[in-house]
Short mmCIF file of C-alpha atoms in Angstrom, two decimals:
data_model
loop_
_atom_site.label_atom_id
_atom_site.label_comp_id
_atom_site.label_asym_id
_atom_site.label_seq_id
_atom_site.Cartn_x
_atom_site.Cartn_y
_atom_site.Cartn_z
CA MET A 1 62.48 27.51 175.75
CA GLY A 2 62.61 24.85 178.37
CA GLN A 3 63.15 24.81 181.99
CA GLN A 4 66.89 26.05 182.74
CA GLU A 5 69.00 22.98 184.01
CA LYS A 6 70.49 23.19 187.25
CA VAL A 7 74.41 22.65 186.98
CA ALA A 8 76.01 20.78 189.89
CA THR A 9 79.65 19.57 190.08
CA SER A 10 81.48 17.06 192.67
CA LEU A 11 85.13 18.01 192.26
CA ALA A 12 86.88 20.86 193.68
CA GLY A 13 88.80 23.27 191.18
CA ALA A 14 91.91 22.00 192.77
CA VAL A 15 91.51 18.63 191.05
CA SER A 16 91.74 20.30 187.73
CA GLU A 17 94.48 22.49 188.51
CA GLU A 18 96.37 19.32 189.80
CA ILE A 19 95.77 17.53 186.57
CA SER A 20 96.77 20.39 184.40
CA ALA A 21 99.99 20.67 186.34
CA SER A 22 100.91 17.01 186.13
CA LEU A 23 100.55 17.28 182.30
CA THR A 24 102.52 20.51 181.69
CA ALA A 25 105.57 18.53 180.71
CA VAL A 26 103.35 16.40 178.23
CA ASP A 27 101.59 19.51 176.81
CA ALA A 28 105.10 21.12 175.94
CA GLU A 29 106.57 17.82 174.68
CA LEU A 30 103.51 17.37 172.40
CA ALA A 31 103.89 21.04 171.15
CA ARG A 32 107.76 20.38 170.45
CA ARG A 33 107.32 17.08 168.77
CA TYR A 34 104.25 17.58 166.85
CA PRO A 35 103.66 20.98 165.71
CA GLY A 36 101.82 20.25 162.70
CA ASP A 37 102.34 21.03 158.99
CA PRO A 38 104.57 23.84 158.37
CA GLY A 39 101.95 25.50 156.11
CA THR A 40 104.42 26.18 153.36
CA ARG A 41 104.20 25.13 149.88
CA GLN A 42 105.19 21.40 149.03
CA PRO A 43 106.76 20.78 145.55
CA VAL A 44 105.30 18.05 143.68
CA HIS A 45 108.45 16.66 142.75
CA THR A 46 112.42 16.86 143.08
CA VAL A 47 114.57 16.77 140.06
CA TYR A 48 118.26 15.69 140.51
CA VAL A 49 120.75 17.12 138.16
CA PRO A 50 124.61 15.96 138.54
CA GLY A 51 126.90 18.78 139.81
CA ASP A 52 128.80 18.74 136.75
CA ALA A 53 125.81 19.03 134.59
CA PHE A 54 124.05 21.90 135.93
CA THR A 55 124.18 25.15 134.23
CA SER A 56 122.17 28.36 134.10
CA GLY A 57 119.91 26.89 131.35
CA THR A 58 119.14 23.62 133.15
CA ILE A 59 115.64 24.53 134.28
CA ARG A 60 114.57 25.96 130.93
CA SER A 61 116.26 23.09 129.10
CA TRP A 62 114.08 20.57 131.01
CA GLY A 63 110.88 22.41 130.13
CA ASP A 64 111.83 22.75 126.34
CA GLN A 65 112.90 18.79 126.27
CA ALA A 66 109.44 18.20 127.94
CA LEU A 67 107.56 20.34 125.45
CA LYS A 68 109.26 18.60 122.68
CA ALA A 69 108.64 15.16 123.84
CA LEU A 70 104.81 16.37 124.06
CA ASP A 71 104.85 17.80 120.47
CA GLU A 72 106.50 14.71 119.10
CA HIS A 73 104.55 11.91 120.98
CA ALA A 74 101.31 13.56 122.11
CA PRO A 75 100.80 16.64 120.09
CA ASP A 76 97.09 17.36 121.21
CA ALA A 77 94.75 16.89 124.14
CA ALA A 78 93.16 13.75 122.69
CA SER A 79 96.26 11.95 121.95
CA PHE A 80 97.65 12.74 125.33
CA ALA A 81 94.52 11.63 127.14
CA THR A 82 94.38 8.44 125.11
CA ALA A 83 97.94 7.68 126.02
CA LEU A 84 97.45 8.05 129.74
CA GLY A 85 93.78 7.18 130.20
CA ILE A 86 92.65 10.52 131.20
CA PRO A 87 88.97 11.06 131.36
CA ASP A 88 87.56 13.01 128.29
CA GLU A 89 86.12 15.72 130.25
CA LEU A 90 89.57 16.51 131.68
CA ALA A 91 91.70 16.00 128.45
CA ALA A 92 91.54 19.70 127.44
CA PRO A 93 91.83 21.46 130.61
CA VAL A 94 94.81 19.00 131.83
CA HIS A 95 96.73 19.25 128.54
CA GLU A 96 96.28 22.95 128.55
CA ARG A 97 97.67 23.41 132.06
CA VAL A 98 100.54 21.10 131.67
CA ARG A 99 101.67 22.83 128.66
CA ALA A 100 101.32 26.18 130.51
CA LYS A 101 103.32 24.76 133.41
CA LEU A 102 106.23 23.51 131.34
CA GLU A 103 106.48 27.02 129.86
CA ARG A 104 106.07 28.91 132.97
CA GLU A 105 107.68 26.61 135.84
CA PRO A 106 108.75 23.28 134.46
CA VAL A 107 110.55 22.49 137.67
CA GLU A 108 109.36 23.09 141.19
CA ASP A 109 112.46 21.58 143.23
CA LEU A 110 115.90 21.00 141.91
CA ARG A 111 118.61 19.27 143.66
CA ILE A 112 122.20 19.74 142.35
CA ASP A 113 123.73 16.22 142.97
CA PHE A 114 127.04 15.61 144.56
CA GLU A 115 126.42 12.02 145.60
CA ASP A 116 125.43 9.18 143.26
CA GLY A 117 124.87 11.26 140.22
CA TYR A 118 128.32 12.91 140.55
CA GLY A 119 130.31 10.06 142.01
CA PRO A 120 133.88 10.41 143.37
CA ARG A 121 136.10 13.18 141.77
CA PRO A 122 139.28 14.77 142.70
CA ASP A 123 138.77 17.35 145.61
CA ALA A 124 139.79 20.37 143.39
CA GLU A 125 137.16 19.23 141.03
CA GLU A 126 134.39 18.95 143.40
CA ASP A 127 135.37 22.26 145.07
CA GLU A 128 134.96 24.05 142.02
CA ALA A 129 131.58 22.19 140.88
CA ALA A 130 130.18 23.37 144.46
CA ALA A 131 131.38 26.97 143.94
CA ARG A 132 130.01 27.10 140.76
CA ALA A 133 126.79 25.67 141.79
CA ALA A 134 126.55 28.31 144.59
CA ARG A 135 127.10 31.06 142.11
CA LEU A 136 124.51 29.82 139.73
CA VAL A 137 121.81 29.34 142.31
CA SER A 138 122.32 32.86 143.58
CA GLN A 139 122.28 34.25 140.02
CA ALA A 140 119.06 32.02 139.37
CA TYR A 141 117.33 33.68 142.34
CA GLU A 142 118.57 37.00 141.48
CA ASN A 143 117.47 37.04 137.99
CA GLY A 144 114.16 35.27 138.63
CA THR A 145 115.10 31.83 136.71
CA ALA A 146 115.24 29.94 139.76
CA ALA A 147 112.60 27.04 140.70
CA PRO A 148 110.85 27.67 143.92
CA TYR A 149 113.20 25.37 145.68
CA MET A 150 116.95 24.62 145.07
CA GLY A 151 119.91 23.23 146.67
CA ILE A 152 122.22 20.33 146.79
CA ARG A 153 122.59 16.60 147.78
CA MET A 154 126.02 16.21 149.34
CA LYS A 155 127.86 12.87 150.03
CA CYS A 156 126.61 11.12 153.20
CA MET A 157 128.12 11.00 156.71
CA GLU A 158 129.64 7.49 156.08
CA ALA A 159 133.45 7.33 157.05
CA ALA A 160 134.70 7.07 153.54
CA VAL A 161 133.04 10.12 152.00
CA ARG A 162 132.06 12.17 155.32
CA ASP A 163 135.12 14.77 154.94
CA ARG A 164 134.14 15.28 151.24
CA GLY A 165 130.46 15.70 152.09
CA ILE A 166 131.25 18.23 154.77
CA ARG A 167 133.67 20.28 152.58
CA THR A 168 130.99 20.39 149.67
CA THR A 169 128.28 21.67 151.86
CA ASP A 170 130.86 24.38 153.44
CA VAL A 171 131.84 25.54 149.89
CA PHE A 172 128.24 25.65 148.81
CA LEU A 173 126.72 27.45 151.70
CA THR A 174 129.78 29.75 151.70
CA GLY A 175 129.60 30.58 148.08
CA LEU A 176 125.86 31.65 148.68
CA MET A 177 126.84 33.77 151.52
CA GLN A 178 129.41 35.46 149.42
CA ALA A 179 126.85 35.98 146.62
CA GLY A 180 124.36 37.60 148.96
CA GLY A 181 122.96 35.25 151.34
CA LEU A 182 120.92 32.16 151.49
CA PRO A 183 117.88 32.09 149.47
CA ASP A 184 114.43 31.41 150.83
CA GLY A 185 113.87 28.21 148.81
CA LEU A 186 117.34 26.69 149.67
CA VAL A 187 117.04 23.03 150.57
CA LEU A 188 119.81 20.69 151.39
CA THR A 189 119.44 16.69 151.17
CA LEU A 190 121.46 14.26 153.34
CA PRO A 191 121.73 10.92 151.84
CA LYS A 192 122.05 7.31 153.04
CA VAL A 193 121.09 8.22 156.67
CA THR A 194 121.49 4.86 158.80
CA TYR A 195 121.72 5.94 162.34
CA PRO A 196 120.37 8.88 164.21
CA GLU A 197 123.72 9.87 165.04
CA GLN A 198 124.53 10.87 161.44
CA VAL A 199 121.68 13.14 161.56
CA THR A 200 123.02 14.71 164.79
CA ALA A 201 126.47 15.17 163.33
CA PHE A 202 124.84 17.17 160.26
CA VAL A 203 123.02 19.17 162.77
CA ARG A 204 126.25 20.03 164.44
CA LEU A 205 127.68 21.04 161.03
CA LEU A 206 124.86 23.29 160.27
CA GLU A 207 125.11 24.95 163.61
CA ALA A 208 128.74 25.56 163.17
CA PHE A 209 128.08 27.14 159.95
CA GLU A 210 125.19 29.44 161.34
CA GLN A 211 127.47 30.50 164.30
CA ALA A 212 130.49 31.44 161.92
CA HIS A 213 128.27 33.61 159.73
CA GLY A 214 125.95 34.98 162.68
CA LEU A 215 122.90 33.40 161.07
CA PRO A 216 119.82 32.70 163.41
CA ALA A 217 119.89 29.37 165.05
CA GLY A 218 117.78 26.85 163.09
CA ARG A 219 118.04 28.96 159.88
CA LEU A 220 119.46 25.89 157.99
CA GLY A 221 116.98 22.80 157.49
CA PHE A 222 117.58 19.68 155.50
CA GLU A 223 115.98 16.54 154.08
CA ILE A 224 116.76 12.96 155.20
CA GLN A 225 117.13 10.32 152.66
CA ILE A 226 115.73 6.90 153.50
CA GLU A 227 117.87 4.32 151.51
CA THR A 228 118.79 1.59 153.89
CA SER A 229 116.60 -0.76 155.99
CA GLN A 230 118.44 0.23 159.20
CA SER A 231 116.73 3.68 158.83
CA ILE A 232 113.52 2.14 158.89
CA LEU A 233 114.23 -0.72 161.49
CA ALA A 234 116.94 -0.34 163.94
CA ALA A 235 119.02 -3.26 165.51
CA ASP A 236 117.08 -2.82 168.80
CA GLY A 237 113.62 -3.22 166.84
CA THR A 238 112.82 0.66 167.18
CA ALA A 239 111.74 2.61 164.07
CA ALA A 240 114.85 4.34 163.57
CA VAL A 241 113.24 6.94 161.22
CA ALA A 242 111.34 8.61 164.22
CA ARG A 243 114.65 8.66 166.19
CA MET A 244 116.11 10.61 163.04
CA ILE A 245 113.43 13.14 163.13
CA ASP A 246 113.97 13.84 166.76
CA ALA A 247 117.82 13.93 166.22
CA ALA A 248 117.33 16.67 163.70
CA GLN A 249 116.16 18.93 166.41
CA GLY A 250 113.36 20.68 164.44
CA ARG A 251 115.65 21.14 161.21
CA ALA A 252 114.15 18.14 159.26
CA THR A 253 111.89 19.26 156.47
CA GLY A 254 111.34 15.97 154.63
CA LEU A 255 111.93 12.28 154.43
CA HIS A 256 112.91 11.20 150.84
CA TYR A 257 112.48 7.60 149.86
CA GLY A 258 115.39 6.22 147.74
CA THR A 259 113.78 3.53 145.66
CA PHE A 260 116.68 1.70 144.11
CA ASP A 261 119.38 1.86 147.24
CA TYR A 262 116.62 0.77 149.49
CA SER A 263 115.37 -2.01 147.09
CA ALA A 264 118.85 -3.49 146.66
CA CYS A 265 119.41 -3.06 150.63
CA VAL A 266 116.54 -5.60 151.11
CA GLY A 267 117.42 -7.89 148.37
CA VAL A 268 114.90 -7.19 145.84
CA SER A 269 116.02 -8.14 142.19
CA PRO A 270 116.60 -5.33 139.84
CA ALA A 271 113.57 -6.23 137.70
CA TYR A 272 111.30 -5.66 140.48
CA GLN A 273 112.81 -2.68 142.11
CA ALA A 274 110.11 0.02 141.94
CA SER A 275 108.07 2.52 144.34
CA ASP A 276 104.98 0.14 144.32
CA HIS A 277 107.02 -2.80 145.44
CA PRO A 278 105.69 -4.04 148.80
CA ALA A 279 109.05 -3.35 150.44
CA ALA A 280 108.84 0.19 149.20
CA ASP A 281 105.19 0.19 150.59
CA HIS A 282 106.18 -0.70 153.88
CA ALA A 283 109.23 1.70 154.17
CA LYS A 284 107.10 4.48 153.03
CA ALA A 285 104.25 3.70 155.51
CA VAL A 286 106.69 3.75 158.58
CA MET A 287 108.14 6.86 157.21
CA GLN A 288 104.59 8.40 156.86
CA VAL A 289 103.63 7.47 160.45
CA ALA A 290 106.77 8.50 161.82
CA ALA A 291 106.68 11.95 160.19
CA ALA A 292 102.83 12.62 160.93
CA SER A 293 102.01 16.06 162.61
CA THR A 294 105.86 16.66 162.89
CA GLY A 295 106.04 19.17 160.23
CA VAL A 296 108.26 16.78 158.14
CA ARG A 297 106.90 15.74 154.84
CA VAL A 298 107.30 12.31 153.03
CA CYS A 299 108.71 12.26 149.53
CA ASP A 300 108.15 9.19 147.07
CA GLY A 301 111.13 7.74 145.06
CA SER A 302 111.31 7.62 141.32
CA THR A 303 111.04 5.43 138.27
CA ASN A 304 113.99 4.51 136.39
CA VAL A 305 112.16 3.74 133.20
CA LEU A 306 112.79 6.55 130.79
CA PRO A 307 110.34 7.81 128.15
CA VAL A 308 112.68 7.74 125.11
CA GLY A 309 112.59 5.91 121.72
CA PRO A 310 109.79 5.46 119.46
CA THR A 311 106.27 6.73 120.43
CA HIS A 312 104.87 3.44 121.51
CA GLN A 313 107.85 2.87 123.89
CA VAL A 314 107.40 6.53 125.32
CA HIS A 315 103.77 6.04 125.91
CA ASP A 316 104.61 2.74 127.96
CA ALA A 317 106.91 4.71 130.02
CA TRP A 318 104.72 7.50 130.34
CA ARG A 319 101.68 5.27 131.46
CA LEU A 320 103.98 3.63 134.19
CA HIS A 321 105.10 6.93 135.33
CA TYR A 322 101.56 8.34 135.44
CA GLY A 323 100.26 5.32 137.15
CA LEU A 324 102.94 5.40 139.81
CA THR A 325 102.26 9.02 140.53
CA ARG A 326 98.66 8.76 140.72
CA ARG A 327 99.15 5.66 143.06
CA ALA A 328 101.50 7.81 145.28
CA LEU A 329 98.96 10.61 145.49
CA ALA A 330 96.22 8.45 146.83
CA ARG A 331 98.49 7.42 149.49
CA ALA A 332 99.38 11.03 150.45
CA TYR A 333 102.80 11.02 149.06
CA TYR A 334 102.39 14.39 147.42
CA GLN A 335 106.03 14.72 146.06
CA GLY A 336 108.29 12.42 144.14
CA TRP A 337 111.39 12.42 142.28
CA ASP A 338 111.74 12.76 138.35
CA MET A 339 114.90 11.45 136.56
CA HIS A 340 114.30 12.89 132.84
CA PRO A 341 112.68 15.79 131.15
CA GLY A 342 110.29 13.32 129.62
CA HIS A 343 108.88 12.60 133.01
CA LEU A 344 107.64 16.10 133.36
CA PRO A 345 104.62 15.83 131.18
CA THR A 346 103.23 12.88 133.18
CA ARG A 347 104.09 14.10 136.64
CA TYR A 348 102.06 17.28 135.84
CA ALA A 349 99.31 15.32 134.09
CA ALA A 350 98.95 12.79 136.88
CA VAL A 351 98.93 15.65 139.45
CA TYR A 352 96.63 17.95 137.65
CA THR A 353 94.19 15.14 136.87
CA PHE A 354 94.26 14.05 140.67
CA TYR A 355 93.37 17.55 141.86
CA ARG A 356 90.87 18.56 139.09
CA GLU A 357 88.89 15.47 139.25
CA GLY A 358 88.26 15.73 143.07
CA LEU A 359 87.70 19.69 142.75
CA GLU A 360 83.93 19.96 142.83
CA GLN A 361 83.45 17.41 145.56
CA ALA A 362 86.11 18.69 147.74
CA ALA A 363 84.97 22.18 147.31
CA GLY A 364 81.33 21.14 147.79
CA ARG A 365 82.03 19.38 151.05
CA LEU A 366 84.01 22.17 152.30
CA ALA A 367 81.42 24.76 151.61
CA ALA A 368 78.79 22.55 153.31
CA TYR A 369 81.01 22.10 156.25
CA VAL A 370 81.37 25.81 156.58
CA ALA A 371 77.71 26.60 156.11
CA LYS A 372 76.80 23.63 158.35
CA ALA A 373 74.43 22.65 155.77
CA GLY A 374 74.87 19.05 156.14
CA GLY A 375 74.67 16.68 153.23
CA ASP A 376 75.43 13.04 152.27
CA VAL A 377 78.55 13.29 154.21
CA MET A 378 79.45 14.40 157.86
CA ASP A 379 82.60 15.95 157.96
CA GLU A 380 84.48 16.88 160.93
CA PRO A 381 87.18 19.64 161.50
CA ALA A 382 90.01 17.25 160.74
CA THR A 383 88.44 16.46 157.26
CA ALA A 384 87.71 20.43 156.74
CA LYS A 385 91.47 20.82 157.28
CA ALA A 386 92.34 17.98 154.83
CA LEU A 387 89.92 19.40 152.11
CA SER A 388 91.49 22.88 152.60
CA GLY A 389 94.79 21.14 152.21
CA TYR A 390 93.82 19.40 149.03
CA LEU A 391 92.65 22.68 147.44
CA LEU A 392 95.74 24.59 148.40
CA ARG A 393 98.16 21.98 147.06
CA GLY A 394 96.16 22.08 143.63
CA ILE A 395 96.40 25.84 143.57
CA ASP A 396 99.99 26.14 144.63
CA CYS A 397 101.06 23.69 141.69
CA GLY A 398 98.78 25.10 139.13
CA ALA A 399 96.03 22.53 138.77
CA LEU A 400 93.59 24.92 140.27
CA ASP A 401 93.06 28.42 140.00
CA THR A 402 92.34 30.68 143.14
CA ALA A 403 89.17 32.08 141.46
CA GLU A 404 87.65 28.86 140.51
CA VAL A 405 88.05 27.38 144.06
CA ALA A 406 86.66 30.71 145.63
CA ARG A 407 83.71 30.47 143.33
CA LEU A 408 82.93 26.87 144.52
CA THR A 409 83.67 27.24 148.19
CA GLY A 410 82.95 30.93 148.86
CA LEU A 411 86.27 31.09 150.55
CA THR A 412 89.35 33.01 149.85
CA ARG A 413 92.92 31.91 149.85
CA ALA A 414 93.25 33.37 153.34
CA ASP A 415 90.23 31.46 154.59
CA LEU A 416 91.56 28.09 153.24
CA ASP A 417 94.95 28.91 154.84
CA VAL A 418 93.13 29.37 158.48
CA PHE A 419 91.16 25.94 157.74
CA ALA A 420 94.48 24.25 156.36
CA SER A 421 96.92 25.29 159.03
CA PRO A 422 97.39 28.31 161.20
CA ARG A 423 101.07 28.11 160.44
CA ARG A 424 100.38 28.27 156.75
CA GLY A 425 102.22 30.77 154.54
CA GLY A 426 105.51 30.97 152.78
CA LEU A 427 105.92 30.30 148.97
CA THR A 428 102.89 30.19 146.77
CA VAL A 429 102.03 30.47 143.08
CA THR A 430 98.47 30.96 141.52
CA GLY A 431 97.19 28.82 138.49
CA PRO A 432 97.61 29.98 134.98
#
């Protein structure tokens, strides 16, 4: 032991106290605006089904149609891997897990659509469809056939359809309450948001509903759909999407990018409207920065190229969807839209390949960090948090097993939760 150092200071304790007092409001503002990730499971996709097409068998039907597409166009691991370019060593485990997922939980998040996918209908018809949706969603959660997350996309807050959107929301939510209450996996999506004031108006609607039913304040959250250029850059040059998150008063759960409405809004020709267009990349980058640390998650859009027709045409569509999904995952957009049952095989193939190919490296780096063992990469606490989040997302969707992650890291699920976020909890599933 060396000589003990003599510690000396020059500032009075009052200086620190004064500085802390001057930053009290900032501390509170940071905690309010940037609470961090909510720690709940994020679905890997959202499936939209028109309000009149949704039935009690929709989720199982999507899974069966996806399995049929696999049987017809890629009946074994080798043909599936060849079609998509999956590495040989991952071909069998990915194919096996994709099939198991389609059999067990084909849809992670389902939105019953009363907007573009439903269109204008007579009021009595939409009333009945909204009430029916509430009954079917309640039954699905009661009998165990529900997706982990389910809800509706209502019409937007623009003048022409505002009253209809408000009424559909009311009918649906009231139906859920009458059927036994709001399910834990309930999600609402507000489309075509252009001004923060539209978000404020929707908050007022949800507040009124909570008060009418004696629900806790803030029980109802919602996603904001970004489909117009004005939602990214307001007339005064500010990032309107950041103001929308603030206007939601803690109720915003996600920002969903609308590929085709946004592309059309900025003048992209139909042939080039895609989630990898530079205009899309710009919009999502702004969304990502605005949402960072707020607890609001960013969701990518969709492709409208459907995997239908002869095998060579299906494979072309699959490769496109697989590539777009992998591209989004690399950019930290962990959720996207799926428009057709034939997209499910490639959604899960892309997600599972992403997590399985990085499993050993992520687990090794996290284990080394915990053991303070060093290695060829020097990681910091923020990276350990990201590594844990990566492994947890892989477990939640079925790409990874809790046991194999524990074997490689020496950590339990609870340990990973602590590293990823002190707020982490909520809906989870284990791998097959």
